[in-house]
Short mmCIF file of C-alpha atoms and ligand atoms in Angstrom, two decimals:
data_model
loop_
_atom_site.label_atom_id
_atom_site.label_comp_id
_atom_site.label_asym_id
_atom_site.label_seq_id
_atom_site.Cartn_x
_atom_site.Cartn_y
_atom_site.Cartn_z
CA MET S 30 0.16 -0.05 -0.15
CA ALA S 31 1.67 3.42 -0.88
CA ASP S 32 0.90 6.71 1.40
CA THR S 33 1.12 9.07 -0.92
CA LYS S 34 -0.34 11.88 1.52
CA ASP S 35 3.43 12.82 2.78
CA ARG S 36 4.53 13.67 -1.10
CA ASN S 37 1.85 15.55 -1.95
CA PRO S 38 2.63 18.95 -2.44
CA VAL S 39 -0.85 19.40 -3.97
CA HIS S 40 -2.28 18.10 -0.81
CA GLN S 41 -0.96 20.43 1.61
CA CYS S 42 -1.13 23.87 -0.24
CA ASN S 43 -3.34 23.47 -3.81
CA LYS S 44 -2.20 27.15 -4.57
CA PRO S 45 0.38 26.11 -6.70
CA TYR S 46 -2.15 24.90 -8.85
CA SER S 47 -4.75 26.36 -9.30
CA ILE S 48 -3.47 29.70 -11.44
CA SER S 49 -5.90 31.87 -12.31
CA GLY S 50 -6.24 34.29 -15.01
CA ASP S 51 -7.54 37.39 -16.00
CA LEU S 52 -8.59 35.71 -19.11
CA GLY S 53 -11.07 33.37 -17.19
CA ALA S 54 -12.51 31.98 -14.18
CA VAL S 55 -11.04 31.82 -11.11
CA PRO S 56 -11.11 27.27 -10.04
CA PRO S 57 -13.71 26.72 -7.89
CA GLU S 58 -12.42 25.82 -4.33
CA GLY S 59 -11.79 22.58 -2.20
CA GLU S 60 -15.19 20.14 -3.71
CA GLN S 61 -16.19 22.21 -6.51
CA ASN S 62 -12.39 22.11 -7.86
CA PRO S 63 -12.61 18.82 -10.76
CA TYR S 64 -8.42 18.78 -10.52
CA VAL S 65 -8.57 18.62 -6.59
CA ASN S 66 -10.92 15.99 -7.05
CA ALA S 67 -8.69 14.54 -9.31
CA LEU S 68 -6.51 14.10 -7.26
CA ALA S 69 -8.38 13.36 -4.38
CA GLN S 70 -9.39 10.19 -6.65
CA PHE S 71 -6.18 9.28 -7.83
CA ASP S 72 -4.68 9.04 -3.97
CA LYS S 73 -8.33 6.90 -3.17
CA THR S 74 -7.45 4.72 -5.58
CA VAL S 75 -3.38 4.10 -5.55
CA GLU S 76 -3.96 3.30 -1.80
CA HIS S 77 -5.11 -0.22 -3.43
CA LEU S 78 -1.78 -0.52 -5.55
CA ASN S 79 1.82 -1.42 -5.06
CA LEU S 80 3.31 0.89 -7.02
CA LYS S 81 6.89 2.37 -6.62
CA SER S 82 6.40 5.89 -4.65
CA GLY S 83 8.12 7.98 -7.80
CA VAL S 84 5.62 6.20 -10.41
CA VAL S 85 2.86 7.44 -8.29
CA ASP S 86 4.51 11.26 -7.89
CA THR S 87 4.59 10.97 -12.54
CA LEU S 88 1.60 10.26 -12.40
CA ARG S 89 -0.55 12.89 -10.34
CA TYR S 90 1.51 15.66 -12.59
CA PRO S 91 0.24 16.36 -16.04
CA LYS S 92 3.86 15.96 -18.38
CA ARG S 93 3.17 19.10 -20.35
CA GLU S 94 1.01 22.36 -19.93
CA LEU S 95 0.51 25.06 -22.32
CA SER S 96 -0.78 28.42 -22.19
CA VAL S 97 -1.73 30.34 -25.12
CA THR S 98 -2.90 33.98 -25.15
CA PHE S 99 -4.11 35.38 -28.77
CA PRO S 100 -5.76 37.99 -30.81
CA VAL S 101 -8.97 37.38 -32.81
CA GLU S 102 -10.52 39.86 -34.97
CA LEU S 103 -14.18 40.22 -34.61
CA ALA S 104 -16.64 41.11 -37.30
CA ASN S 105 -17.20 44.29 -36.53
CA GLY S 106 -13.37 44.68 -36.82
CA ASP S 107 -12.41 45.42 -33.00
CA ILE S 108 -9.40 42.66 -31.55
CA ARG S 109 -10.03 40.56 -28.96
CA ILE S 110 -7.63 38.68 -26.12
CA PHE S 111 -8.66 35.24 -25.51
CA ARG S 112 -6.85 32.13 -23.61
CA GLY S 113 -6.40 28.62 -24.37
CA TYR S 114 -4.76 25.33 -23.02
CA ARG S 115 -4.20 22.29 -24.37
CA VAL S 116 -2.77 20.21 -21.50
CA HIS S 117 -1.12 16.43 -22.33
CA HIS S 118 -1.37 14.33 -18.86
CA SER S 119 0.04 11.04 -20.32
CA THR S 120 2.45 9.89 -23.58
CA VAL S 121 3.61 6.65 -21.70
CA LEU S 122 0.53 4.40 -23.51
CA GLY S 123 0.84 6.03 -26.50
CA PRO S 124 0.26 9.47 -28.79
CA THR S 125 -2.49 11.84 -25.79
CA LYS S 126 -6.04 11.72 -26.60
CA GLY S 127 -8.47 14.05 -25.43
CA GLY S 128 -11.61 16.75 -26.38
CA ILE S 129 -11.17 20.30 -26.90
CA ARG S 130 -13.19 22.29 -24.65
CA TYR S 131 -15.10 26.20 -25.60
CA SER S 132 -16.71 27.16 -22.39
CA PRO S 133 -16.86 30.80 -20.10
CA ASN S 134 -15.73 28.68 -17.02
CA VAL S 135 -12.69 27.07 -18.27
CA THR S 136 -9.83 27.04 -16.23
CA LEU S 137 -6.84 25.61 -16.38
CA ASP S 138 -7.13 23.19 -13.08
CA GLU S 139 -9.98 21.80 -14.79
CA ILE S 140 -8.07 21.57 -18.46
CA ARG S 141 -5.33 19.32 -16.28
CA ALA S 142 -8.48 17.31 -14.08
CA LEU S 143 -9.99 16.35 -17.36
CA ALA S 144 -6.82 15.24 -19.46
CA MET S 145 -5.76 13.32 -16.23
CA LEU S 146 -9.44 11.41 -16.71
CA MET S 147 -8.43 11.06 -20.42
CA SER S 148 -5.75 8.98 -19.57
CA TRP S 149 -7.29 6.15 -17.01
CA LYS S 150 -10.16 6.35 -19.70
CA CYS S 151 -7.81 5.56 -22.50
CA ALA S 152 -5.85 2.78 -20.50
CA LEU S 153 -9.00 1.43 -19.51
CA MET S 154 -10.48 0.90 -22.54
CA ASN S 155 -7.07 -0.99 -23.74
CA LEU S 156 -6.44 1.75 -26.29
CA PRO S 157 -3.06 2.86 -27.02
CA TYR S 158 -3.56 6.54 -26.38
CA GLY S 159 -2.36 8.87 -23.52
CA GLY S 160 -4.43 11.27 -21.82
CA ALA S 161 -5.05 15.09 -22.77
CA LYS S 162 -7.44 18.26 -22.97
CA GLY S 163 -8.08 21.46 -24.41
CA GLY S 164 -10.18 24.53 -23.79
CA VAL S 165 -10.31 28.21 -24.72
CA VAL S 166 -11.90 30.39 -22.24
CA VAL S 167 -15.00 31.67 -24.36
CA ASP S 168 -18.71 31.58 -24.80
CA PRO S 169 -19.09 29.92 -28.29
CA LYS S 170 -22.66 30.84 -28.71
CA ALA S 171 -21.86 34.51 -28.53
CA LEU S 172 -20.04 34.51 -31.83
CA SER S 173 -20.61 34.15 -34.90
CA ARG S 174 -19.48 31.81 -37.50
CA ARG S 175 -16.82 32.91 -38.90
CA GLU S 176 -15.28 34.52 -35.47
CA LEU S 177 -15.40 30.87 -34.19
CA GLU S 178 -13.60 30.13 -37.36
CA ARG S 179 -10.92 32.56 -36.62
CA LEU S 180 -10.84 31.75 -33.33
CA THR S 181 -10.81 28.22 -33.64
CA ARG S 182 -8.27 28.08 -36.09
CA ARG S 183 -6.07 30.63 -34.03
CA TYR S 184 -6.00 28.15 -31.39
CA ALA S 185 -5.54 25.29 -33.33
CA THR S 186 -2.02 26.83 -34.80
CA GLU S 187 -0.76 27.91 -31.09
CA ILE S 188 -1.46 24.71 -30.22
CA SER S 189 -0.24 22.74 -33.14
CA LEU S 190 3.06 22.37 -31.59
CA MET S 191 1.63 20.28 -29.51
CA LEU S 192 -0.73 18.20 -32.08
CA GLY S 193 -0.07 15.75 -34.89
CA PRO S 194 -1.23 12.43 -35.63
CA GLU S 195 1.41 10.62 -33.82
CA SER S 196 1.55 12.75 -30.75
CA ASP S 197 -1.84 14.34 -29.78
CA ILE S 198 -5.35 13.84 -31.58
CA PRO S 199 -8.66 16.28 -30.38
CA ALA S 200 -11.65 15.46 -30.31
CA PRO S 201 -14.93 17.51 -29.73
CA ASP S 202 -15.90 18.35 -26.21
CA MET S 203 -18.20 20.88 -24.54
CA GLY S 204 -19.18 24.02 -26.92
CA THR S 205 -16.79 22.34 -29.73
CA ASP S 206 -18.34 19.87 -32.61
CA SER S 207 -17.41 17.80 -35.72
CA GLN S 208 -16.71 21.85 -37.69
CA VAL S 209 -14.35 23.20 -35.18
CA MET S 210 -12.53 19.62 -35.48
CA ALA S 211 -12.92 19.83 -39.81
CA TRP S 212 -11.17 23.58 -39.41
CA ILE S 213 -8.43 22.60 -36.63
CA MET S 214 -8.03 19.48 -38.99
CA ASP S 215 -8.18 22.23 -42.05
CA THR S 216 -5.39 24.43 -40.48
CA TYR S 217 -3.21 21.55 -39.16
CA SER S 218 -3.07 20.06 -42.66
CA MET S 219 -2.65 23.97 -44.88
CA HIS S 220 0.70 24.36 -42.24
CA LYS S 221 1.51 20.98 -43.26
CA GLY S 222 1.16 20.80 -46.74
CA TYR S 223 -1.04 18.23 -47.26
CA SER S 224 -4.18 16.68 -45.87
CA VAL S 225 -3.82 15.00 -42.67
CA PRO S 226 -7.26 13.68 -41.40
CA ALA S 227 -5.99 11.33 -38.67
CA VAL S 228 -4.72 14.37 -36.67
CA THR S 229 -8.67 14.96 -35.09
CA THR S 230 -11.25 12.34 -34.29
CA GLY S 231 -14.85 13.54 -34.31
CA LYS S 232 -14.84 15.37 -37.72
CA PRO S 233 -17.63 15.18 -40.23
CA VAL S 234 -17.54 12.32 -42.64
CA GLU S 235 -17.34 13.69 -45.60
CA ILE S 236 -13.58 14.65 -44.02
CA GLY S 237 -12.77 10.77 -42.84
CA GLY S 238 -14.48 11.10 -39.99
CA SER S 239 -16.57 7.96 -38.16
CA LEU S 240 -19.71 6.51 -39.31
CA GLY S 241 -21.34 6.52 -35.24
CA ARG S 242 -18.93 8.80 -33.88
CA THR S 243 -21.26 11.61 -33.29
CA GLU S 244 -23.35 9.18 -31.26
CA ALA S 245 -21.13 6.66 -29.47
CA THR S 246 -20.72 8.55 -25.95
CA GLY S 247 -24.76 8.47 -25.46
CA ARG S 248 -24.69 5.04 -27.36
CA GLY S 249 -21.70 3.29 -24.97
CA VAL S 250 -23.32 4.79 -22.27
CA VAL S 251 -26.35 2.55 -23.03
CA ASN S 252 -24.39 -0.85 -23.60
CA THR S 253 -22.45 -0.10 -20.04
CA ILE S 254 -26.03 0.71 -18.58
CA GLU S 255 -27.96 -2.60 -20.30
CA GLN S 256 -24.89 -4.46 -18.43
CA ALA S 257 -26.13 -3.05 -15.27
CA LEU S 258 -29.24 -3.74 -15.35
CA LYS S 259 -28.27 -7.37 -16.18
CA ARG S 260 -25.93 -7.71 -13.28
CA MET S 261 -28.77 -6.47 -11.22
CA GLY S 262 -31.69 -8.73 -12.79
CA MET S 263 -33.93 -5.40 -14.30
CA VAL S 264 -35.48 -5.65 -17.32
CA PRO S 265 -34.97 -2.81 -19.62
CA GLN S 266 -39.56 -2.35 -19.99
CA ARG S 267 -39.31 -1.55 -16.38
CA VAL S 268 -36.68 0.67 -16.06
CA SER S 269 -37.21 4.57 -16.17
CA VAL S 270 -34.92 6.79 -16.43
CA ALA S 271 -34.04 10.88 -15.70
CA VAL S 272 -31.38 12.07 -17.75
CA GLN S 273 -29.32 15.33 -16.98
CA GLY S 274 -28.09 16.63 -19.66
CA PHE S 275 -29.84 17.68 -23.06
CA GLY S 276 -26.76 17.78 -25.50
CA ASN S 277 -25.03 15.41 -27.43
CA VAL S 278 -24.32 12.85 -25.53
CA GLY S 279 -27.23 13.12 -22.82
CA ALA S 280 -29.81 13.36 -25.96
CA VAL S 281 -28.34 9.36 -27.44
CA ALA S 282 -28.29 8.13 -24.52
CA ALA S 283 -32.02 8.83 -24.03
CA SER S 284 -33.18 8.59 -27.53
CA CYS S 285 -30.73 4.31 -27.27
CA CYS S 286 -32.44 3.63 -23.55
CA ARG S 287 -35.48 3.81 -25.06
CA GLU S 288 -34.71 2.11 -28.43
CA LEU S 289 -33.93 -0.74 -25.80
CA GLY S 290 -37.72 -0.12 -24.16
CA MET S 291 -36.95 2.05 -21.13
CA LYS S 292 -39.27 4.62 -20.23
CA VAL S 293 -37.58 7.91 -19.86
CA LEU S 294 -39.50 10.02 -17.86
CA ALA S 295 -37.37 13.53 -16.86
CA VAL S 296 -34.88 15.40 -18.78
CA SER S 297 -32.69 18.51 -18.42
CA ASP S 298 -30.90 21.36 -20.18
CA SER S 299 -28.85 24.38 -18.31
CA THR S 300 -32.25 26.30 -18.24
CA GLY S 301 -34.03 24.11 -16.77
CA GLY S 302 -35.82 20.40 -16.85
CA ILE S 303 -39.36 18.36 -17.69
CA LEU S 304 -41.28 15.62 -16.15
CA LYS S 305 -43.85 13.34 -17.21
CA GLU S 306 -44.40 10.33 -14.98
CA ASP S 307 -45.13 7.87 -18.63
CA GLY S 308 -42.61 8.59 -20.53
CA LEU S 309 -41.65 12.08 -22.76
CA ASP S 310 -42.05 11.32 -26.43
CA LEU S 311 -37.94 12.09 -27.70
CA ASP S 312 -38.80 12.72 -31.54
CA SER S 313 -41.16 15.51 -30.84
CA LEU S 314 -39.07 17.05 -27.52
CA LYS S 315 -35.88 17.24 -29.72
CA ILE S 316 -37.68 19.58 -32.13
CA HIS S 317 -39.24 21.57 -29.53
CA LYS S 318 -35.84 22.39 -28.28
CA LYS S 319 -34.48 22.60 -31.96
CA GLU S 320 -36.94 25.40 -32.59
CA SER S 321 -37.23 26.61 -28.54
CA GLY S 322 -34.05 25.95 -28.10
CA GLN S 323 -34.47 24.59 -24.58
CA VAL S 324 -36.67 21.64 -23.11
CA SER S 325 -38.61 23.20 -20.85
CA GLY S 326 -42.04 24.62 -21.85
CA PHE S 327 -42.49 21.40 -23.55
CA PRO S 328 -46.49 20.56 -24.09
CA GLY S 329 -47.23 17.75 -21.57
CA ALA S 330 -44.88 17.86 -19.54
CA GLU S 331 -44.46 19.55 -16.15
CA ASN S 332 -41.44 21.76 -16.00
CA ILE S 333 -39.17 21.36 -12.83
CA THR S 334 -35.99 22.17 -11.32
CA ASN S 335 -32.37 20.95 -11.90
CA ASP S 336 -31.99 20.73 -8.29
CA GLU S 337 -35.42 18.31 -8.77
CA LEU S 338 -34.52 16.47 -11.69
CA LEU S 339 -30.95 14.81 -9.71
CA THR S 340 -33.34 13.54 -6.89
CA LEU S 341 -36.41 12.24 -8.63
CA LYS S 342 -37.25 8.50 -7.97
CA CYS S 343 -36.08 6.85 -10.73
CA ASP S 344 -34.17 3.41 -11.73
CA VAL S 345 -31.68 4.82 -13.56
CA LEU S 346 -30.32 8.56 -13.70
CA VAL S 347 -27.74 9.50 -16.80
CA VAL S 348 -25.55 12.57 -15.51
CA ALA S 349 -24.61 14.01 -18.61
CA ALA S 350 -24.09 17.71 -18.03
CA MET S 351 -21.14 18.54 -16.42
CA GLU S 352 -18.84 17.98 -13.40
CA ASN S 353 -19.52 18.61 -9.82
CA GLN S 354 -23.18 17.44 -10.07
CA ILE S 355 -23.55 15.28 -7.23
CA THR S 356 -21.53 16.66 -4.37
CA SER S 357 -22.30 16.30 -0.63
CA ARG S 358 -24.99 18.48 -0.90
CA ASN S 359 -27.38 16.53 -2.84
CA ALA S 360 -25.63 13.38 -3.13
CA ASP S 361 -28.00 12.15 0.35
CA LYS S 362 -31.19 12.86 -1.92
CA ILE S 363 -30.32 10.51 -4.76
CA ARG S 364 -32.89 7.68 -5.04
CA ALA S 365 -31.86 6.06 -8.34
CA THR S 366 -30.81 2.49 -8.48
CA ILE S 367 -27.66 3.13 -11.13
CA ILE S 368 -26.29 6.71 -11.95
CA ALA S 369 -24.47 6.68 -15.23
CA GLU S 370 -21.87 8.75 -15.37
CA GLY S 371 -22.19 10.26 -19.07
CA ALA S 372 -20.33 13.30 -18.32
CA ASN S 373 -16.50 13.95 -16.99
CA GLY S 374 -15.94 13.93 -12.98
CA PRO S 375 -19.81 14.76 -12.38
CA THR S 376 -19.74 13.54 -9.08
CA THR S 377 -17.77 14.43 -5.85
CA PRO S 378 -15.29 12.26 -4.18
CA GLU S 379 -17.62 13.56 -1.19
CA ALA S 380 -20.99 12.67 -2.56
CA ASP S 381 -18.71 9.01 -4.19
CA GLU S 382 -18.40 8.20 0.17
CA ILE S 383 -22.17 9.13 1.10
CA LEU S 384 -23.31 7.03 -2.61
CA ASN S 385 -20.83 3.53 -1.28
CA ASP S 386 -21.99 3.91 1.76
CA ARG S 387 -25.64 4.07 0.34
CA LYS S 388 -25.32 0.92 -2.43
CA VAL S 389 -25.71 3.20 -4.90
CA MET S 390 -24.43 1.45 -8.01
CA THR S 391 -22.10 4.16 -10.01
CA ILE S 392 -20.74 3.65 -13.52
CA PRO S 393 -17.96 6.01 -13.14
CA ASP S 394 -17.50 8.14 -16.06
CA ILE S 395 -14.05 6.74 -16.73
CA LEU S 396 -15.91 3.65 -18.38
CA CYS S 397 -19.28 4.93 -18.85
CA ASN S 398 -18.23 7.86 -21.50
CA ALA S 399 -16.12 5.80 -22.55
CA GLY S 400 -17.48 4.94 -26.15
CA GLY S 401 -16.56 8.52 -27.30
CA VAL S 402 -12.93 8.10 -27.13
CA THR S 403 -13.20 4.25 -28.63
CA VAL S 404 -14.72 4.99 -31.62
CA SER S 405 -12.98 8.26 -32.07
CA TYR S 406 -9.94 5.51 -31.92
CA LEU S 407 -11.86 3.34 -34.77
CA GLU S 408 -11.57 6.60 -36.62
CA TRP S 409 -7.89 7.58 -36.48
CA VAL S 410 -7.39 4.11 -37.06
CA GLN S 411 -9.39 4.20 -40.32
CA ASP S 412 -8.02 7.75 -41.15
CA LEU S 413 -4.37 6.17 -41.14
CA GLN S 414 -5.09 2.88 -43.38
CA SER S 415 -7.12 5.22 -45.55
CA PHE S 416 -10.28 2.30 -45.38
CA TYR S 417 -13.57 2.89 -44.26
CA TRP S 418 -15.95 0.90 -42.64
CA PRO S 419 -19.34 0.46 -41.64
CA LEU S 420 -22.07 1.17 -38.92
CA GLU S 421 -22.61 -2.31 -38.55
CA GLN S 422 -19.42 -2.82 -37.34
CA ILE S 423 -18.50 0.36 -35.29
CA ASN S 424 -21.27 -0.17 -33.42
CA LEU S 425 -20.21 -3.81 -32.43
CA HIS S 426 -16.35 -3.29 -31.74
CA LEU S 427 -17.79 -0.25 -29.71
CA LYS S 428 -20.03 -2.94 -27.76
CA ASN S 429 -17.25 -4.97 -27.91
CA LEU S 430 -14.99 -3.39 -25.99
CA ILE S 431 -16.71 -1.59 -23.61
CA THR S 432 -18.39 -4.48 -22.39
CA ALA S 433 -14.96 -6.14 -22.15
CA ALA S 434 -14.30 -2.99 -19.98
CA PHE S 435 -17.72 -3.26 -18.26
CA ASN S 436 -16.79 -6.88 -16.83
CA ASN S 437 -13.59 -5.99 -16.52
CA VAL S 438 -14.22 -3.17 -14.03
CA MET S 439 -16.90 -5.73 -12.09
CA ALA S 440 -14.44 -7.65 -11.77
CA CYS S 441 -12.08 -6.29 -9.81
CA GLY S 442 -14.40 -4.66 -7.69
CA GLU S 443 -15.50 -8.07 -6.50
CA SER S 444 -12.37 -9.71 -6.23
CA HIS S 445 -10.97 -6.66 -4.06
CA ARG S 446 -14.22 -4.82 -2.48
CA VAL S 447 -13.85 -1.80 -4.04
CA PRO S 448 -16.37 0.33 -5.33
CA ASN S 449 -16.59 1.00 -8.92
CA ARG S 450 -14.79 3.81 -9.63
CA VAL S 451 -12.12 2.69 -7.59
CA ALA S 452 -11.56 -0.71 -9.38
CA ALA S 453 -12.33 0.91 -12.83
CA GLN S 454 -9.17 3.24 -12.08
CA MET S 455 -7.00 0.49 -10.38
CA LEU S 456 -6.70 -1.05 -13.61
CA ALA S 457 -6.26 2.01 -15.50
CA ILE S 458 -3.47 3.15 -13.12
CA GLN S 459 -1.46 -0.24 -12.60
CA ARG S 460 -1.76 -0.68 -16.74
CA ILE S 461 0.47 2.71 -17.21
CA SER S 462 2.18 1.77 -14.19
CA ASP S 463 3.27 -1.60 -15.87
CA ALA S 464 4.09 0.92 -19.27
CA ILE S 465 6.73 2.63 -17.54
CA MET S 466 8.79 0.05 -15.45
CA ILE S 467 9.04 -1.69 -18.81
CA ARG S 468 10.18 1.02 -20.88
CA GLY S 469 11.87 2.39 -17.49
CA ILE S 470 13.18 5.71 -16.97
CA TYR S 471 14.64 8.04 -19.39
CA PRO S 472 17.79 8.37 -20.17
P1 NAD C 30 -23.22 19.42 -25.06
O1 NAD C 30 -22.64 20.77 -25.00
O2 NAD C 30 -23.41 18.99 -26.30
O3 NAD C 30 -24.36 19.27 -23.60
C1 NAD C 30 -24.27 19.67 -22.24
C2 NAD C 30 -25.57 19.99 -22.01
O4 NAD C 30 -25.95 19.74 -20.45
C3 NAD C 30 -26.53 20.87 -23.05
O5 NAD C 30 -27.72 20.34 -23.55
C4 NAD C 30 -26.98 21.40 -21.84
O6 NAD C 30 -27.20 22.82 -21.99
C5 NAD C 30 -26.71 21.44 -20.39
N1 NAD C 30 -26.48 21.45 -19.28
C6 NAD C 30 -25.49 22.33 -18.92
N2 NAD C 30 -25.28 22.12 -17.76
C7 NAD C 30 -26.48 22.02 -17.43
C8 NAD C 30 -27.03 21.83 -16.17
N3 NAD C 30 -25.87 22.16 -14.47
N4 NAD C 30 -28.07 20.77 -15.44
C9 NAD C 30 -28.90 20.33 -17.00
N5 NAD C 30 -28.45 20.12 -17.64
C10 NAD C 30 -26.93 21.27 -18.05
O7 NAD C 30 -22.14 18.57 -24.35
P2 NAD C 30 -21.54 16.71 -24.55
O8 NAD C 30 -20.31 16.72 -25.59
O9 NAD C 30 -23.10 16.08 -24.84
O10 NAD C 30 -21.25 16.53 -23.71
C11 NAD C 30 -21.51 16.32 -21.94
C12 NAD C 30 -20.81 15.67 -20.90
O11 NAD C 30 -20.33 14.36 -21.25
C13 NAD C 30 -19.23 16.66 -20.41
O12 NAD C 30 -18.53 16.48 -19.23
C14 NAD C 30 -18.07 16.53 -21.92
O13 NAD C 30 -17.04 16.10 -21.63
C15 NAD C 30 -18.50 14.77 -21.52
N6 NAD C 30 -18.20 13.72 -22.40
C16 NAD C 30 -18.43 14.00 -24.10
C17 NAD C 30 -18.00 13.28 -24.98
C18 NAD C 30 -18.73 13.83 -26.00
O14 NAD C 30 -18.34 12.44 -26.96
N7 NAD C 30 -19.60 14.46 -26.55
C19 NAD C 30 -16.95 12.27 -24.60
C20 NAD C 30 -16.52 11.72 -23.01
C21 NAD C 30 -17.17 12.78 -22.58
#
C-alpha cells in the first residue's frame, strides 16, 4: 500500500496548482475544483495498488501544459484577446487523446483534471493512447460562425506544436463539434501542405470522420447501463430513466434507452428540466428543443428544476451535463438505483462516499462515457489506413470493447472489494504504471 499524502504538495497546499488568469474564471475551491477532486480519487485508488512511489508522483502531475493568449479579429473590426490551454497528462501508452472545450468557465485546473481522466479512460479501454485535454475561455454562442472559425484556426495554430496524428489528437467536447474539428484538421493540414485527417477525430464523415462517432458516447453509456441492469436482474421494459443534460451525450443516451424499451420520464438542460411520469416522446422533444432552444415548456410535461431532476425517483439517473453535479449537498437525496456518468467528473469524492455507503451503483465516467474515445480510436485507425468501415462494424466493436471493460471493472471491484470507480481507476493506473516500468525511466 503506497502512502502518498506526505509527499503530495497538492494535498498540503492547493495554491501552486490554482493558477487563475485575468482572461478566465478563477478555479473553484475545494470540492468544486475538478483537479483537486481528480487527485483525491487518484490518491484513494493508489492506496489499493502496490506502485513505486516515484511512479505515483509521475502520474500525479501533467507531463506538459501549454497556456496560450491570442488575438482574434471580431466581425465589427475589434480585436479581442482569448486564453486557451492544451495539457498532456501522460504519453506512456501512445499519442495523447482528448477533447477541446469552449466555455467561459474553462480553467487550467479543469483541463488538468480532464487530461488525467483521459489517461485513465484510454488505459481502461486498452486504447494505445495517453490523456490530454484542451480548452478556450469563450462562450461559443456569443460569436458568429466566422468569428468561431477564426478563433478555432488561431487556437489550433497556437497549440500546433503539441498536435499531430502521432503525438496528440483532439476531439470535440462541450461547446465544440464536428465543424470545429474540421477547422482544426484543415488548419493543421494547411501548415503541413497536405491533408492529415488523422490529426482530429469527431470530424464530419465527408472528410474522414467515422460513421457512428457523433452517437458513440451516448450509445456507449447505454451499453454500460444494459450490462448494469443485467447484473442487477432488472428488465429494461420496467426501468425508468432521468437524464441530466440534453446535449450530444444525453440526447443520444435517452434515445438509446428508449430503443431498449426503457421509459425516459425526465430530462434537463442548462435552463431547467421537464417531467412526464408516463414517459416523454423524445422525437417531439428534439423538435421542441431545436425550435425553442430549451427542453422547458415541452407540451404535456411538467417543468422541474435541475435540482429536482437529480433527486427524482427513478431506476437510472444519467448525468450527462458537466462536472460537480452530485456533491455532498445532494448525494443523500439521490433516489436512483444506478447512476450512469455520461459526463466527466459529475460526482465529487465527498458525494462518492455517501453514494457508496448507500449502495447506489455508479457506472464511473471513465467507463460509462468511454464510447466516445473508443470510436475516436476507430476513426483514427480508419484515417491512418485510409479504409473505412460500415456502421454495423463500428457499433459492434464499440459494444464488444465497452462490455469487456465493464466486466473487467466489475471483476476487479468484486475481488478487491472496492467501489466501481476505484476498480476502474485501479485497472487503468496499473496498466500505465506497468508501461512506465517496462519502458524504463529515460535516460
Ligand atoms: P453538450 O454541450 O452537447 O451538452 C451538454 C448539455 O448539458 C446541454 O444540453 C446543456 O444545456 C446541459 N447542461 C449544462 N449545464 C447543465 C446543468 N447544470 N443542468 C442540466 N443540464 C445542463 O456536451 P456533450 O458533448 O453532450 O458533453 C456532456 C458531458 O459529457 C461533458 O462532461 C463532456 O465532457 C462529457 N463527454 C462528452 C463526450 C462527447 O463525445 N461529446 C465524450 C465523453 C464525455
